[in-house]
mmCIF file with all atom_site columns, C-alpha atoms in Angstrom:
data_model
loop_
_atom_site.group_PDB
_atom_site.id
_atom_site.type_symbol
_atom_site.label_atom_id
_atom_site.label_alt_id
_atom_site.label_comp_id
_atom_site.label_asym_id
_atom_site.label_entity_id
_atom_site.label_seq_id
_atom_site.pdbx_PDB_ins_code
_atom_site.Cartn_x
_atom_site.Cartn_y
_atom_site.Cartn_z
_atom_site.occupancy
_atom_site.B_iso_or_equiv
_atom_site.pdbx_formal_charge
_atom_site.auth_seq_id
_atom_site.auth_comp_id
_atom_site.auth_asym_id
_atom_site.auth_atom_id
_atom_site.pdbx_PDB_model_num
ATOM 1   C CA . GLU A 1 1   ? 58.181 53.604 15.008  1.00 0.00 ? 18  GLU A CA 1
ATOM 2   C CA . THR A 1 2   ? 54.920 54.937 13.625  1.00 0.00 ? 19  THR A CA 1
ATOM 3   C CA . GLY A 1 3   ? 52.784 51.880 14.273  1.00 0.00 ? 20  GLY A CA 1
ATOM 4   C CA . VAL A 1 4   ? 52.428 51.326 10.530  1.00 0.00 ? 21  VAL A CA 1
ATOM 5   C CA . THR A 1 5   ? 55.330 49.375 9.048   1.00 0.00 ? 22  THR A CA 1
ATOM 6   C CA . GLN A 1 6   ? 55.993 49.109 5.342   1.00 0.00 ? 23  GLN A CA 1
ATOM 7   C CA . THR A 1 7   ? 58.454 46.782 3.646   1.00 0.00 ? 24  THR A CA 1
ATOM 8   C CA . PRO A 1 8   ? 60.581 47.041 1.655   1.00 0.00 ? 25  PRO A CA 1
ATOM 9   C CA . ARG A 1 9   ? 61.616 50.679 1.974   1.00 0.00 ? 26  ARG A CA 1
ATOM 10  C CA . HIS A 1 10  ? 63.096 50.675 -1.512  1.00 0.00 ? 27  HIS A CA 1
ATOM 11  C CA . LEU A 1 11  ? 62.366 48.465 -4.505  1.00 0.00 ? 28  LEU A CA 1
ATOM 12  C CA . VAL A 1 12  ? 63.761 48.432 -8.007  1.00 0.00 ? 29  VAL A CA 1
ATOM 13  C CA . MET A 1 13  ? 62.002 46.120 -10.420 1.00 0.00 ? 30  MET A CA 1
ATOM 14  C CA . GLY A 1 14  ? 61.933 45.401 -14.110 1.00 0.00 ? 31  GLY A CA 1
ATOM 15  C CA . MET A 1 15  ? 58.785 45.716 -16.144 1.00 0.00 ? 32  MET A CA 1
ATOM 16  C CA . THR A 1 16  ? 58.326 41.945 -16.332 1.00 0.00 ? 33  THR A CA 1
ATOM 17  C CA . ASN A 1 17  ? 58.890 41.269 -12.627 1.00 0.00 ? 34  ASN A CA 1
ATOM 18  C CA . LYS A 1 18  ? 56.338 40.381 -9.986  1.00 0.00 ? 35  LYS A CA 1
ATOM 19  C CA . LYS A 1 19  ? 56.824 41.856 -6.550  1.00 0.00 ? 36  LYS A CA 1
ATOM 20  C CA . SER A 1 20  ? 54.742 42.644 -3.483  1.00 0.00 ? 37  SER A CA 1
ATOM 21  C CA . LEU A 1 21  ? 54.645 45.515 -1.030  1.00 0.00 ? 38  LEU A CA 1
ATOM 22  C CA . LYS A 1 22  ? 53.710 44.769 2.542   1.00 0.00 ? 39  LYS A CA 1
ATOM 23  C CA . CYS A 1 23  ? 52.046 46.917 5.176   1.00 0.00 ? 40  CYS A CA 1
ATOM 24  C CA . GLU A 1 24  ? 51.386 46.016 8.783   1.00 0.00 ? 41  GLU A CA 1
ATOM 25  C CA . GLN A 1 25  ? 49.701 48.101 11.473  1.00 0.00 ? 42  GLN A CA 1
ATOM 26  C CA . HIS A 1 26  ? 49.807 47.494 15.202  1.00 0.00 ? 43  HIS A CA 1
ATOM 27  C CA . LEU A 1 27  ? 47.284 50.151 16.178  1.00 0.00 ? 44  LEU A CA 1
ATOM 28  C CA . GLY A 1 28  ? 44.077 48.161 16.212  1.00 0.00 ? 45  GLY A CA 1
ATOM 29  C CA . HIS A 1 29  ? 42.735 50.192 13.292  1.00 0.00 ? 46  HIS A CA 1
ATOM 30  C CA . ASN A 1 30  ? 40.018 48.774 11.104  1.00 0.00 ? 47  ASN A CA 1
ATOM 31  C CA . ALA A 1 31  ? 40.652 50.601 7.842   1.00 0.00 ? 48  ALA A CA 1
ATOM 32  C CA . MET A 1 32  ? 43.757 50.472 5.658   1.00 0.00 ? 49  MET A CA 1
ATOM 33  C CA . TYR A 1 33  ? 44.669 52.414 2.561   1.00 0.00 ? 50  TYR A CA 1
ATOM 34  C CA . TRP A 1 34  ? 47.158 52.435 -0.301  1.00 0.00 ? 51  TRP A CA 1
ATOM 35  C CA . TYR A 1 35  ? 48.241 55.829 -1.633  1.00 0.00 ? 52  TYR A CA 1
ATOM 36  C CA . LYS A 1 36  ? 50.575 56.717 -4.475  1.00 0.00 ? 53  LYS A CA 1
ATOM 37  C CA . GLN A 1 37  ? 52.704 59.828 -4.313  1.00 0.00 ? 54  GLN A CA 1
ATOM 38  C CA . SER A 1 38  ? 54.319 61.009 -7.525  1.00 0.00 ? 55  SER A CA 1
ATOM 39  C CA . ALA A 1 39  ? 56.497 64.097 -7.720  1.00 0.00 ? 56  ALA A CA 1
ATOM 40  C CA . LYS A 1 40  ? 54.584 67.398 -7.598  1.00 0.00 ? 57  LYS A CA 1
ATOM 41  C CA . LYS A 1 41  ? 51.218 65.646 -7.393  1.00 0.00 ? 58  LYS A CA 1
ATOM 42  C CA . PRO A 1 42  ? 48.666 65.235 -4.607  1.00 0.00 ? 59  PRO A CA 1
ATOM 43  C CA . LEU A 1 43  ? 48.508 61.989 -2.740  1.00 0.00 ? 60  LEU A CA 1
ATOM 44  C CA . GLU A 1 44  ? 46.454 59.655 -4.929  1.00 0.00 ? 61  GLU A CA 1
ATOM 45  C CA . LEU A 1 45  ? 44.158 57.235 -3.161  1.00 0.00 ? 62  LEU A CA 1
ATOM 46  C CA . MET A 1 46  ? 44.385 53.779 -4.723  1.00 0.00 ? 63  MET A CA 1
ATOM 47  C CA . PHE A 1 47  ? 42.513 51.323 -2.500  1.00 0.00 ? 64  PHE A CA 1
ATOM 48  C CA . VAL A 1 48  ? 40.543 51.335 0.739   1.00 0.00 ? 65  VAL A CA 1
ATOM 49  C CA . TYR A 1 49  ? 39.854 48.339 2.951   1.00 0.00 ? 66  TYR A CA 1
ATOM 50  C CA . ASN A 1 50  ? 37.443 48.349 5.880   1.00 0.00 ? 67  ASN A CA 1
ATOM 51  C CA . PHE A 1 51  ? 37.466 45.277 8.100   1.00 0.00 ? 68  PHE A CA 1
ATOM 52  C CA . LYS A 1 52  ? 39.310 43.338 5.361   1.00 0.00 ? 69  LYS A CA 1
ATOM 53  C CA . GLU A 1 53  ? 36.723 44.218 2.716   1.00 0.00 ? 70  GLU A CA 1
ATOM 54  C CA . GLN A 1 54  ? 37.698 46.395 -0.213  1.00 0.00 ? 71  GLN A CA 1
ATOM 55  C CA . THR A 1 55  ? 35.421 49.395 -0.197  1.00 0.00 ? 72  THR A CA 1
ATOM 56  C CA . GLU A 1 56  ? 37.124 51.499 -2.819  1.00 0.00 ? 73  GLU A CA 1
ATOM 57  C CA . ASN A 1 57  ? 39.173 50.971 -5.931  1.00 0.00 ? 74  ASN A CA 1
ATOM 58  C CA . ASN A 1 58  ? 40.046 54.323 -7.417  1.00 0.00 ? 75  ASN A CA 1
ATOM 59  C CA . SER A 1 59  ? 40.242 53.211 -11.058 1.00 0.00 ? 76  SER A CA 1
ATOM 60  C CA . VAL A 1 60  ? 43.617 51.632 -10.469 1.00 0.00 ? 77  VAL A CA 1
ATOM 61  C CA . PRO A 1 61  ? 45.084 49.563 -13.341 1.00 0.00 ? 78  PRO A CA 1
ATOM 62  C CA . SER A 1 62  ? 44.891 45.813 -12.862 1.00 0.00 ? 79  SER A CA 1
ATOM 63  C CA . ARG A 1 63  ? 48.679 45.537 -12.759 1.00 0.00 ? 80  ARG A CA 1
ATOM 64  C CA . PHE A 1 64  ? 48.221 46.654 -9.127  1.00 0.00 ? 81  PHE A CA 1
ATOM 65  C CA . SER A 1 65  ? 46.452 44.004 -7.075  1.00 0.00 ? 82  SER A CA 1
ATOM 66  C CA . PRO A 1 66  ? 45.721 44.568 -3.388  1.00 0.00 ? 83  PRO A CA 1
ATOM 67  C CA . GLU A 1 67  ? 45.212 41.898 -0.771  1.00 0.00 ? 84  GLU A CA 1
ATOM 68  C CA . CYS A 1 68  ? 44.005 42.308 2.808   1.00 0.00 ? 85  CYS A CA 1
ATOM 69  C CA . PRO A 1 69  ? 44.060 38.974 4.664   1.00 0.00 ? 86  PRO A CA 1
ATOM 70  C CA . ASN A 1 70  ? 43.143 40.592 8.002   1.00 0.00 ? 87  ASN A CA 1
ATOM 71  C CA . SER A 1 71  ? 42.665 44.031 9.533   1.00 0.00 ? 88  SER A CA 1
ATOM 72  C CA . SER A 1 72  ? 46.347 44.316 10.403  1.00 0.00 ? 89  SER A CA 1
ATOM 73  C CA . HIS A 1 73  ? 47.967 43.400 7.087   1.00 0.00 ? 90  HIS A CA 1
ATOM 74  C CA . LEU A 1 74  ? 47.743 44.846 3.623   1.00 0.00 ? 91  LEU A CA 1
ATOM 75  C CA . PHE A 1 75  ? 49.650 43.874 0.504   1.00 0.00 ? 92  PHE A CA 1
ATOM 76  C CA . LEU A 1 76  ? 50.029 45.417 -2.915  1.00 0.00 ? 93  LEU A CA 1
ATOM 77  C CA . HIS A 1 77  ? 50.997 42.904 -5.573  1.00 0.00 ? 94  HIS A CA 1
ATOM 78  C CA . LEU A 1 78  ? 52.774 44.370 -8.575  1.00 0.00 ? 95  LEU A CA 1
ATOM 79  C CA . HIS A 1 79  ? 52.974 42.791 -12.021 1.00 0.00 ? 96  HIS A CA 1
ATOM 80  C CA . THR A 1 80  ? 54.206 44.095 -15.388 1.00 0.00 ? 97  THR A CA 1
ATOM 81  C CA . LEU A 1 81  ? 54.538 47.649 -14.174 1.00 0.00 ? 98  LEU A CA 1
ATOM 82  C CA . GLN A 1 82  ? 55.575 50.555 -16.334 1.00 0.00 ? 99  GLN A CA 1
ATOM 83  C CA . PRO A 1 83  ? 58.212 53.232 -15.697 1.00 0.00 ? 100 PRO A CA 1
ATOM 84  C CA . GLU A 1 84  ? 55.515 55.820 -14.954 1.00 0.00 ? 101 GLU A CA 1
ATOM 85  C CA . ASP A 1 85  ? 54.460 53.671 -11.986 1.00 0.00 ? 102 ASP A CA 1
ATOM 86  C CA . SER A 1 86  ? 57.673 54.692 -10.240 1.00 0.00 ? 103 SER A CA 1
ATOM 87  C CA . ALA A 1 87  ? 56.598 56.573 -7.130  1.00 0.00 ? 104 ALA A CA 1
ATOM 88  C CA . LEU A 1 88  ? 56.406 56.479 -3.366  1.00 0.00 ? 105 LEU A CA 1
ATOM 89  C CA . TYR A 1 89  ? 53.697 54.060 -2.258  1.00 0.00 ? 106 TYR A CA 1
ATOM 90  C CA . LEU A 1 90  ? 52.244 54.852 1.127   1.00 0.00 ? 107 LEU A CA 1
ATOM 91  C CA . CYS A 1 91  ? 50.135 52.691 3.369   1.00 0.00 ? 108 CYS A CA 1
ATOM 92  C CA . ALA A 1 92  ? 47.898 54.241 6.006   1.00 0.00 ? 109 ALA A CA 1
ATOM 93  C CA . SER A 1 93  ? 45.424 53.064 8.591   1.00 0.00 ? 110 SER A CA 1
ATOM 94  C CA . SER A 1 94  ? 42.639 54.651 10.561  1.00 0.00 ? 111 SER A CA 1
ATOM 95  C CA . ALA A 1 95  ? 40.271 53.826 13.357  1.00 0.00 ? 112 ALA A CA 1
ATOM 96  C CA . ARG A 1 96  ? 36.543 53.709 13.050  1.00 0.00 ? 113 ARG A CA 1
ATOM 97  C CA . ASP A 1 97  ? 34.841 57.002 13.867  1.00 0.00 ? 114 ASP A CA 1
ATOM 98  C CA . THR A 1 98  ? 38.135 58.836 14.235  1.00 0.00 ? 115 THR A CA 1
ATOM 99  C CA . PRO A 1 99  ? 39.293 61.227 11.523  1.00 0.00 ? 116 PRO A CA 1
ATOM 100 C CA . GLY A 1 100 ? 42.922 61.167 10.486  1.00 0.00 ? 117 GLY A CA 1
ATOM 101 C CA . TYR A 1 101 ? 45.287 58.519 9.246   1.00 0.00 ? 118 TYR A CA 1
ATOM 102 C CA . THR A 1 102 ? 48.544 57.061 10.485  1.00 0.00 ? 119 THR A CA 1
ATOM 103 C CA . PHE A 1 103 ? 50.956 56.589 7.624   1.00 0.00 ? 120 PHE A CA 1
ATOM 104 C CA . GLY A 1 104 ? 53.817 54.203 7.121   1.00 0.00 ? 121 GLY A CA 1
ATOM 105 C CA . SER A 1 105 ? 57.195 55.389 5.856   1.00 0.00 ? 122 SER A CA 1
ATOM 106 C CA . GLY A 1 106 ? 56.430 54.271 2.339   1.00 0.00 ? 123 GLY A CA 1
ATOM 107 C CA . THR A 1 107 ? 58.089 52.133 -0.303  1.00 0.00 ? 124 THR A CA 1
ATOM 108 C CA . ARG A 1 108 ? 60.097 53.993 -2.929  1.00 0.00 ? 125 ARG A CA 1
ATOM 109 C CA . LEU A 1 109 ? 59.440 52.023 -6.116  1.00 0.00 ? 126 LEU A CA 1
ATOM 110 C CA . THR A 1 110 ? 61.517 52.394 -9.250  1.00 0.00 ? 127 THR A CA 1
ATOM 111 C CA . VAL A 1 111 ? 60.457 50.542 -12.389 1.00 0.00 ? 128 VAL A CA 1
ATOM 112 C CA . VAL A 1 112 ? 63.214 50.111 -14.954 1.00 0.00 ? 129 VAL A CA 1
ATOM 113 C CA . ASP C 2 1   ? 38.315 66.912 -9.541  1.00 0.00 ? 26  ASP C CA 1
ATOM 114 C CA . GLN C 2 2   ? 40.612 68.109 -6.811  1.00 0.00 ? 27  GLN C CA 1
ATOM 115 C CA . GLN C 2 3   ? 38.574 69.203 -3.812  1.00 0.00 ? 28  GLN C CA 1
ATOM 116 C CA . VAL C 2 4   ? 41.485 70.433 -1.717  1.00 0.00 ? 29  VAL C CA 1
ATOM 117 C CA . LYS C 2 5   ? 43.926 72.867 -3.230  1.00 0.00 ? 30  LYS C CA 1
ATOM 118 C CA . GLN C 2 6   ? 47.231 74.222 -2.068  1.00 0.00 ? 31  GLN C CA 1
ATOM 119 C CA . ASN C 2 7   ? 48.088 76.818 -4.645  1.00 0.00 ? 32  ASN C CA 1
ATOM 120 C CA . SER C 2 8   ? 51.578 77.615 -3.409  1.00 0.00 ? 33  SER C CA 1
ATOM 121 C CA . PRO C 2 9   ? 53.913 74.732 -4.220  1.00 0.00 ? 34  PRO C CA 1
ATOM 122 C CA . SER C 2 10  ? 56.741 76.227 -2.195  1.00 0.00 ? 35  SER C CA 1
ATOM 123 C CA . LEU C 2 11  ? 57.520 78.749 0.518   1.00 0.00 ? 36  LEU C CA 1
ATOM 124 C CA . SER C 2 12  ? 60.859 80.061 1.717   1.00 0.00 ? 37  SER C CA 1
ATOM 125 C CA . VAL C 2 13  ? 61.091 81.799 5.080   1.00 0.00 ? 38  VAL C CA 1
ATOM 126 C CA . GLN C 2 14  ? 63.853 83.029 7.332   1.00 0.00 ? 39  GLN C CA 1
ATOM 127 C CA . GLU C 2 15  ? 64.421 81.270 10.622  1.00 0.00 ? 40  GLU C CA 1
ATOM 128 C CA . GLY C 2 16  ? 62.492 82.950 13.404  1.00 0.00 ? 41  GLY C CA 1
ATOM 129 C CA . ARG C 2 17  ? 59.886 84.476 11.086  1.00 0.00 ? 42  ARG C CA 1
ATOM 130 C CA . ILE C 2 18  ? 56.323 83.322 10.509  1.00 0.00 ? 43  ILE C CA 1
ATOM 131 C CA . SER C 2 19  ? 55.408 80.723 7.882   1.00 0.00 ? 44  SER C CA 1
ATOM 132 C CA . ILE C 2 20  ? 51.867 80.930 6.520   1.00 0.00 ? 45  ILE C CA 1
ATOM 133 C CA . LEU C 2 21  ? 50.543 78.050 4.435   1.00 0.00 ? 46  LEU C CA 1
ATOM 134 C CA . ASN C 2 22  ? 47.210 78.306 2.684   1.00 0.00 ? 47  ASN C CA 1
ATOM 135 C CA . CYS C 2 23  ? 44.633 75.757 1.658   1.00 0.00 ? 48  CYS C CA 1
ATOM 136 C CA . ASP C 2 24  ? 41.291 76.078 -0.152  1.00 0.00 ? 49  ASP C CA 1
ATOM 137 C CA . TYR C 2 25  ? 38.544 73.533 -0.493  1.00 0.00 ? 50  TYR C CA 1
ATOM 138 C CA . THR C 2 26  ? 35.458 73.215 -2.633  1.00 0.00 ? 51  THR C CA 1
ATOM 139 C CA . ASN C 2 27  ? 33.335 70.593 -0.889  1.00 0.00 ? 52  ASN C CA 1
ATOM 140 C CA . SER C 2 28  ? 30.974 72.251 1.605   1.00 0.00 ? 53  SER C CA 1
ATOM 141 C CA . MET C 2 29  ? 30.419 68.859 3.263   1.00 0.00 ? 54  MET C CA 1
ATOM 142 C CA . PHE C 2 30  ? 33.941 68.842 4.669   1.00 0.00 ? 55  PHE C CA 1
ATOM 143 C CA . ASP C 2 31  ? 33.773 69.322 8.410   1.00 0.00 ? 56  ASP C CA 1
ATOM 144 C CA . TYR C 2 32  ? 37.202 68.341 9.668   1.00 0.00 ? 57  TYR C CA 1
ATOM 145 C CA . PHE C 2 33  ? 40.561 69.532 8.459   1.00 0.00 ? 58  PHE C CA 1
ATOM 146 C CA . LEU C 2 34  ? 44.062 68.304 9.112   1.00 0.00 ? 59  LEU C CA 1
ATOM 147 C CA . TRP C 2 35  ? 47.627 69.287 8.340   1.00 0.00 ? 60  TRP C CA 1
ATOM 148 C CA . TYR C 2 36  ? 50.310 66.684 7.784   1.00 0.00 ? 61  TYR C CA 1
ATOM 149 C CA . LYS C 2 37  ? 54.053 67.192 7.610   1.00 0.00 ? 62  LYS C CA 1
ATOM 150 C CA . LYS C 2 38  ? 56.289 65.051 5.457   1.00 0.00 ? 63  LYS C CA 1
ATOM 151 C CA . TYR C 2 39  ? 60.061 64.715 5.358   1.00 0.00 ? 64  TYR C CA 1
ATOM 152 C CA . PRO C 2 40  ? 61.754 63.152 2.307   1.00 0.00 ? 65  PRO C CA 1
ATOM 153 C CA . ALA C 2 41  ? 61.634 59.336 2.232   1.00 0.00 ? 66  ALA C CA 1
ATOM 154 C CA . GLU C 2 42  ? 59.171 59.258 5.142   1.00 0.00 ? 67  GLU C CA 1
ATOM 155 C CA . GLY C 2 43  ? 55.411 59.004 5.393   1.00 0.00 ? 68  GLY C CA 1
ATOM 156 C CA . PRO C 2 44  ? 53.305 62.041 6.347   1.00 0.00 ? 69  PRO C CA 1
ATOM 157 C CA . THR C 2 45  ? 52.846 62.612 10.060  1.00 0.00 ? 70  THR C CA 1
ATOM 158 C CA . PHE C 2 46  ? 49.879 64.324 11.658  1.00 0.00 ? 71  PHE C CA 1
ATOM 159 C CA . LEU C 2 47  ? 50.553 67.887 12.761  1.00 0.00 ? 72  LEU C CA 1
ATOM 160 C CA . ILE C 2 48  ? 47.354 69.651 13.771  1.00 0.00 ? 73  ILE C CA 1
ATOM 161 C CA . SER C 2 49  ? 43.652 69.576 13.014  1.00 0.00 ? 74  SER C CA 1
ATOM 162 C CA . ILE C 2 50  ? 40.515 71.658 13.337  1.00 0.00 ? 75  ILE C CA 1
ATOM 163 C CA . SER C 2 51  ? 36.818 70.916 13.408  1.00 0.00 ? 76  SER C CA 1
ATOM 164 C CA . SER C 2 52  ? 34.385 73.050 11.444  1.00 0.00 ? 77  SER C CA 1
ATOM 165 C CA . ILE C 2 53  ? 32.766 74.193 14.682  1.00 0.00 ? 78  ILE C CA 1
ATOM 166 C CA . LYS C 2 54  ? 35.922 76.145 15.485  1.00 0.00 ? 79  LYS C CA 1
ATOM 167 C CA . ASP C 2 55  ? 37.782 78.873 13.662  1.00 0.00 ? 80  ASP C CA 1
ATOM 168 C CA . LYS C 2 56  ? 41.140 78.481 15.377  1.00 0.00 ? 81  LYS C CA 1
ATOM 169 C CA . ASN C 2 57  ? 43.196 75.761 16.963  1.00 0.00 ? 82  ASN C CA 1
ATOM 170 C CA . GLU C 2 58  ? 46.604 76.288 18.472  1.00 0.00 ? 83  GLU C CA 1
ATOM 171 C CA . ASP C 2 59  ? 49.294 73.803 19.460  1.00 0.00 ? 84  ASP C CA 1
ATOM 172 C CA . GLY C 2 60  ? 52.602 75.304 20.459  1.00 0.00 ? 85  GLY C CA 1
ATOM 173 C CA . ARG C 2 61  ? 54.168 77.039 17.477  1.00 0.00 ? 86  ARG C CA 1
ATOM 174 C CA . PHE C 2 62  ? 51.425 75.820 15.148  1.00 0.00 ? 87  PHE C CA 1
ATOM 175 C CA . THR C 2 63  ? 48.043 77.479 14.686  1.00 0.00 ? 88  THR C CA 1
ATOM 176 C CA . VAL C 2 64  ? 45.386 76.563 12.161  1.00 0.00 ? 89  VAL C CA 1
ATOM 177 C CA . PHE C 2 65  ? 42.718 79.072 11.158  1.00 0.00 ? 90  PHE C CA 1
ATOM 178 C CA . LEU C 2 66  ? 39.486 78.125 9.419   1.00 0.00 ? 91  LEU C CA 1
ATOM 179 C CA . ASN C 2 67  ? 37.274 80.477 7.428   1.00 0.00 ? 92  ASN C CA 1
ATOM 180 C CA . LYS C 2 68  ? 34.224 78.438 6.489   1.00 0.00 ? 93  LYS C CA 1
ATOM 181 C CA . SER C 2 69  ? 32.523 81.120 4.461   1.00 0.00 ? 94  SER C CA 1
ATOM 182 C CA . ALA C 2 70  ? 35.589 81.427 2.256   1.00 0.00 ? 95  ALA C CA 1
ATOM 183 C CA . LYS C 2 71  ? 36.295 77.674 2.339   1.00 0.00 ? 96  LYS C CA 1
ATOM 184 C CA . HIS C 2 72  ? 39.824 78.510 3.326   1.00 0.00 ? 97  HIS C CA 1
ATOM 185 C CA . LEU C 2 73  ? 42.208 77.413 6.017   1.00 0.00 ? 98  LEU C CA 1
ATOM 186 C CA . SER C 2 74  ? 45.730 78.388 6.867   1.00 0.00 ? 99  SER C CA 1
ATOM 187 C CA . LEU C 2 75  ? 48.559 77.049 8.973   1.00 0.00 ? 100 LEU C CA 1
ATOM 188 C CA . HIS C 2 76  ? 50.790 79.476 10.826  1.00 0.00 ? 101 HIS C CA 1
ATOM 189 C CA . ILE C 2 77  ? 54.160 78.403 12.154  1.00 0.00 ? 102 ILE C CA 1
ATOM 190 C CA . VAL C 2 78  ? 55.861 80.881 14.439  1.00 0.00 ? 103 VAL C CA 1
ATOM 191 C CA . PRO C 2 79  ? 58.721 81.107 14.951  1.00 0.00 ? 104 PRO C CA 1
ATOM 192 C CA . SER C 2 80  ? 59.889 78.983 12.032  1.00 0.00 ? 105 SER C CA 1
ATOM 193 C CA . GLN C 2 81  ? 62.785 76.657 12.734  1.00 0.00 ? 106 GLN C CA 1
ATOM 194 C CA . PRO C 2 82  ? 65.129 74.744 10.388  1.00 0.00 ? 107 PRO C CA 1
ATOM 195 C CA . GLY C 2 83  ? 63.480 71.466 11.403  1.00 0.00 ? 108 GLY C CA 1
ATOM 196 C CA . ASP C 2 84  ? 60.213 72.793 9.982   1.00 0.00 ? 109 ASP C CA 1
ATOM 197 C CA . SER C 2 85  ? 61.625 72.425 6.466   1.00 0.00 ? 110 SER C CA 1
ATOM 198 C CA . ALA C 2 86  ? 59.350 69.777 4.960   1.00 0.00 ? 111 ALA C CA 1
ATOM 199 C CA . VAL C 2 87  ? 56.327 69.291 2.714   1.00 0.00 ? 112 VAL C CA 1
ATOM 200 C CA . TYR C 2 88  ? 53.019 70.217 4.332   1.00 0.00 ? 113 TYR C CA 1
ATOM 201 C CA . PHE C 2 89  ? 49.778 68.621 3.175   1.00 0.00 ? 114 PHE C CA 1
ATOM 202 C CA . CYS C 2 90  ? 46.353 69.982 3.872   1.00 0.00 ? 115 CYS C CA 1
ATOM 203 C CA . ALA C 2 91  ? 43.591 67.365 4.151   1.00 0.00 ? 116 ALA C CA 1
ATOM 204 C CA . ALA C 2 92  ? 39.851 67.470 4.622   1.00 0.00 ? 117 ALA C CA 1
ATOM 205 C CA . THR C 2 93  ? 37.137 64.979 5.438   1.00 0.00 ? 118 THR C CA 1
ATOM 206 C CA . SER C 2 94  ? 33.402 64.725 5.950   1.00 0.00 ? 119 SER C CA 1
ATOM 207 C CA . ASN C 2 95  ? 31.509 62.166 7.997   1.00 0.00 ? 120 ASN C CA 1
ATOM 208 C CA . ASP C 2 96  ? 32.900 59.205 6.028   1.00 0.00 ? 121 ASP C CA 1
ATOM 209 C CA . TYR C 2 97  ? 36.391 60.030 7.369   1.00 0.00 ? 122 TYR C CA 1
ATOM 210 C CA . LYS C 2 98  ? 37.985 59.535 3.965   1.00 0.00 ? 123 LYS C CA 1
ATOM 211 C CA . LEU C 2 99  ? 40.684 62.156 3.551   1.00 0.00 ? 124 LEU C CA 1
ATOM 212 C CA . SER C 2 100 ? 41.128 64.341 0.493   1.00 0.00 ? 125 SER C CA 1
ATOM 213 C CA . PHE C 2 101 ? 44.615 65.792 0.243   1.00 0.00 ? 126 PHE C CA 1
ATOM 214 C CA . GLY C 2 102 ? 46.077 68.870 -1.357  1.00 0.00 ? 127 GLY C CA 1
ATOM 215 C CA . ALA C 2 103 ? 49.200 68.733 -3.513  1.00 0.00 ? 128 ALA C CA 1
ATOM 216 C CA . GLY C 2 104 ? 51.446 69.954 -0.715  1.00 0.00 ? 129 GLY C CA 1
ATOM 217 C CA . THR C 2 105 ? 53.579 73.015 -0.027  1.00 0.00 ? 130 THR C CA 1
ATOM 218 C CA . THR C 2 106 ? 57.319 72.647 0.372   1.00 0.00 ? 131 THR C CA 1
ATOM 219 C CA . VAL C 2 107 ? 58.597 74.874 3.158   1.00 0.00 ? 132 VAL C CA 1
ATOM 220 C CA . THR C 2 108 ? 62.260 75.823 3.348   1.00 0.00 ? 133 THR C CA 1
ATOM 221 C CA . VAL C 2 109 ? 63.451 77.613 6.460   1.00 0.00 ? 134 VAL C CA 1
ATOM 222 C CA . ARG C 2 110 ? 66.636 79.593 5.835   1.00 0.00 ? 135 ARG C CA 1
ATOM 223 C CA . ALA C 2 111 ? 69.169 80.052 8.609   1.00 0.00 ? 136 ALA C CA 1
#
């Protein structure tokens, strides 16, 4: 148990589906992040939330829609995705004034 | 623009020998560096870190060296064990604590 829980672990969805990824942290952290990891590429930062407020959107297409209802929960809503969006989506959290993130186990997304 | 670079995508080493992973960075504002380890189908886990005020940090079999003038850091694993087979990510941050990651190096430890 890492303290950051992501569900589901695996997701297969069609290009017209709507689905959501969930992330929950039990560490008392104030910042939460969504990262995308594609094969042979660096971790790509997608969104950053600090105290529930979105502080960064890294030019992510609108078919990805984040939601952060409180400091412990983060969602990524998915709509009309494309096959190239297939990747491992990682959630992370961090504490204020402390470098380093705690990552969840990720959601392996396959778009068919 | 990728500010943290791991130029070796893979490394194969015999069990018991030393593994040396390299990382270069371009942003002179980075003052804290971390290494993460990642197994397949799992999220990265923190391994070891170093502040820019130091040039070496050791934790058991893992040692990180920092050369600020060259903007280079390395991770040494000795002796390498089969359980060390994983992807290793180098990361760096400045005072905003946002991490920039390298592309990762896949380490395979041969028995």
